[in-house]
Amino acid sequence: MKFIDFYDLEWHDAAILKIVVDRSYPESHNQIRLDVQWPDSDNTFSSIYFVDFIDFKVDLCGGIICDETIMCASIEEITRKTTDSRFKYEYDEIIRSTGEKITHHSNEKIYKYEIETATTNGLIAIVAKGFYLTEKYSEYRGA
């Protein structure tokens, strides 16, 4: 596991290979995994884990016979004034929809991660408490 600044990742032209939602222990373990092939000279792979996710929305099109590449990605801390125009995230609505989990931990920061795709003009939006990245590897190990 490697901790890194979200904006230090080479998002543009990276390919999304797999999206996995893990709710195997919902009371303590909610995470989303993105398997990504990076556009570096070695075509390396890694997995990005978004931990303790609160909300997850995907707007992608299937049936396209090519890689789902990323155009750009962003991160924003969610505050009471945060509003998202495409998926209409509002801090108060997130608190209401998730109930006790967020209000109980109201001092914890939460973030909105957005990944826009170039291939289908799609959007992956994740509200979570954080993320981490596996080390890059040379062969895809997706399971």
GROMACS .gro file of C-alpha atoms in nm:
model
  143
    1MET     CA    1   0.000   0.000   0.000
    2LYS     CA    2   0.134   0.342  -0.092
    3PHE     CA    3   0.006   0.679   0.025
    4ILE     CA    4   0.029   0.948  -0.240
    5ASP     CA    5  -0.124   1.282  -0.332
    6PHE     CA    6  -0.427   1.228  -0.556
    7TYR     CA    7  -0.307   1.487  -0.808
    8ASP     CA    8   0.038   1.325  -0.836
    9LEU     CA    9  -0.114   1.032  -1.025
   10GLU     CA   10  -0.091   1.036  -1.404
   11TRP     CA   11  -0.467   1.026  -1.463
   12HIS     CA   12  -0.486   1.148  -1.824
   13ASP     CA   13  -0.502   0.848  -2.063
   14ALA     CA   14  -0.490   0.589  -1.783
   15ALA     CA   15  -0.725   0.297  -1.857
   16ILE     CA   16  -0.985   0.168  -1.612
   17LEU     CA   17  -0.974  -0.213  -1.620
   18LYS     CA   18  -1.208  -0.307  -1.337
   19ILE     CA   19  -1.431  -0.152  -1.070
   20VAL     CA   20  -1.502  -0.359  -0.758
   21VAL     CA   21  -1.737  -0.263  -0.474
   22ASP     CA   22  -1.651  -0.448  -0.152
   23ARG     CA   23  -1.921  -0.442   0.116
   24SER     CA   24  -1.826  -0.775   0.271
   25TYR     CA   25  -1.836  -0.624   0.622
   26PRO     CA   26  -2.070  -0.323   0.586
   27GLU     CA   27  -2.042  -0.213   0.947
   28SER     CA   28  -1.667  -0.163   0.920
   29HIS     CA   29  -1.547  -0.219   0.566
   30ASN     CA   30  -1.685  -0.035   0.263
   31GLN     CA   31  -1.438   0.016  -0.016
   32ILE     CA   32  -1.422   0.059  -0.391
   33ARG     CA   33  -1.128  -0.071  -0.592
   34LEU     CA   34  -1.030   0.064  -0.933
   35ASP     CA   35  -0.777  -0.140  -1.130
   36VAL     CA   36  -0.590   0.099  -1.357
   37GLN     CA   37  -0.329   0.069  -1.630
   38TRP     CA   38  -0.110   0.379  -1.624
   39PRO     CA   39   0.003   0.550  -1.945
   40ASP     CA   40   0.370   0.548  -1.844
   41SER     CA   41   0.638   0.402  -2.068
   42ASP     CA   42   0.621   0.067  -1.887
   43ASN     CA   43   0.239   0.037  -1.902
   44THR     CA   44   0.228  -0.045  -1.532
   45PHE     CA   45  -0.082  -0.138  -1.333
   46SER     CA   46  -0.205  -0.063  -0.983
   47SER     CA   47  -0.519  -0.073  -0.774
   48ILE     CA   48  -0.669   0.235  -0.613
   49TYR     CA   49  -0.880   0.175  -0.302
   50PHE     CA   50  -1.136   0.432  -0.188
   51VAL     CA   51  -1.200   0.348   0.178
   52ASP     CA   52  -1.507   0.398   0.394
   53PHE     CA   53  -1.710   0.514   0.097
   54ILE     CA   54  -2.039   0.683   0.171
   55ASP     CA   55  -2.174   0.734  -0.179
   56PHE     CA   56  -2.083   0.595  -0.520
   57LYS     CA   57  -2.233   0.694  -0.853
   58VAL     CA   58  -2.129   0.576  -1.198
   59ASP     CA   59  -2.233   0.714  -1.536
   60LEU     CA   60  -2.059   0.498  -1.799
   61CYS     CA   61  -2.166   0.351  -2.131
   62GLY     CA   62  -2.101  -0.010  -2.225
   63GLY     CA   63  -2.073  -0.161  -2.569
   64ILE     CA   64  -1.773   0.048  -2.671
   65ILE     CA   65  -1.497  -0.173  -2.809
   66CYS     CA   66  -1.196   0.009  -2.666
   67ASP     CA   67  -1.038   0.091  -2.330
   68GLU     CA   68  -1.224   0.319  -2.090
   69THR     CA   69  -0.958   0.588  -2.058
   70ILE     CA   70  -0.954   0.870  -1.809
   71MET     CA   71  -0.963   1.232  -1.915
   72CYS     CA   72  -0.908   1.385  -1.570
   73ALA     CA   73  -0.966   1.332  -1.200
   74SER     CA   74  -1.030   1.564  -0.909
   75ILE     CA   75  -1.072   1.561  -0.533
   76GLU     CA   76  -1.263   1.805  -0.316
   77GLU     CA   77  -1.323   1.813   0.056
   78ILE     CA   78  -1.696   1.812   0.120
   79THR     CA   79  -1.819   2.095   0.338
   80ARG     CA   80  -2.167   2.217   0.419
   81LYS     CA   81  -2.143   2.447   0.115
   82THR     CA   82  -2.036   2.181  -0.136
   83THR     CA   83  -2.279   2.113  -0.418
   84ASP     CA   84  -2.215   1.900  -0.724
   85SER     CA   85  -2.406   1.991  -1.037
   86ARG     CA   86  -2.399   1.654  -1.214
   87PHE     CA   87  -2.495   1.424  -0.928
   88LYS     CA   88  -2.631   1.687  -0.688
   89TYR     CA   89  -2.418   1.601  -0.387
   90GLU     CA   90  -2.494   1.817  -0.090
   91TYR     CA   91  -2.332   1.770   0.246
   92ASP     CA   92  -2.661   1.780   0.438
   93GLU     CA   93  -2.819   1.525   0.202
   94ILE     CA   94  -2.522   1.292   0.249
   95ILE     CA   95  -2.557   1.318   0.626
   96ARG     CA   96  -2.930   1.247   0.604
   97SER     CA   97  -2.891   0.951   0.369
   98THR     CA   98  -2.613   0.787   0.569
   99GLY     CA   99  -2.753   0.874   0.909
  100GLU     CA  100  -2.560   0.789   1.219
  101LYS     CA  101  -2.235   0.689   1.050
  102ILE     CA  102  -2.147   1.044   0.945
  103THR     CA  103  -2.317   1.237   1.223
  104HIS     CA  104  -2.141   1.016   1.479
  105HIS     CA  105  -1.804   1.090   1.318
  106SER     CA  106  -1.886   1.449   1.223
  107ASN     CA  107  -1.530   1.568   1.288
  108GLU     CA  108  -1.388   1.334   1.023
  109LYS     CA  109  -1.319   1.478   0.681
  110ILE     CA  110  -1.493   1.334   0.378
  111TYR     CA  111  -1.394   1.385   0.017
  112LYS     CA  112  -1.559   1.374  -0.322
  113TYR     CA  113  -1.346   1.204  -0.587
  114GLU     CA  114  -1.447   1.246  -0.950
  115ILE     CA  115  -1.298   1.059  -1.243
  116GLU     CA  116  -1.409   1.173  -1.587
  117THR     CA  117  -1.361   0.934  -1.875
  118ALA     CA  118  -1.256   1.030  -2.225
  119THR     CA  119  -1.389   0.725  -2.408
  120THR     CA  120  -1.757   0.757  -2.320
  121ASN     CA  121  -1.767   1.100  -2.154
  122GLY     CA  122  -1.857   0.917  -1.834
  123LEU     CA  123  -1.818   1.004  -1.470
  124ILE     CA  124  -1.730   0.802  -1.162
  125ALA     CA  125  -1.809   0.993  -0.842
  126ILE     CA  126  -1.711   0.857  -0.502
  127VAL     CA  127  -1.764   1.015  -0.163
  128ALA     CA  128  -1.522   0.852   0.081
  129LYS     CA  129  -1.298   0.918   0.377
  130GLY     CA  130  -0.977   0.848   0.187
  131PHE     CA  131  -0.787   0.644  -0.069
  132TYR     CA  132  -0.465   0.451  -0.108
  133LEU     CA  133  -0.274   0.302  -0.397
  134THR     CA  134  -0.096  -0.031  -0.438
  135GLU     CA  135   0.258  -0.029  -0.570
  136LYS     CA  136   0.279  -0.036  -0.948
  137TYR     CA  137   0.335  -0.377  -1.103
  138SER     CA  138   0.422  -0.486  -1.456
  139GLU     CA  139   0.151  -0.748  -1.514
  140TYR     CA  140  -0.220  -0.712  -1.448
  141ARG     CA  141  -0.321  -0.905  -1.136
  142GLY     CA  142  -0.694  -0.835  -1.136
  143ALA     CA  143  -0.917  -1.092  -0.976
   0.00000   0.00000   0.00000
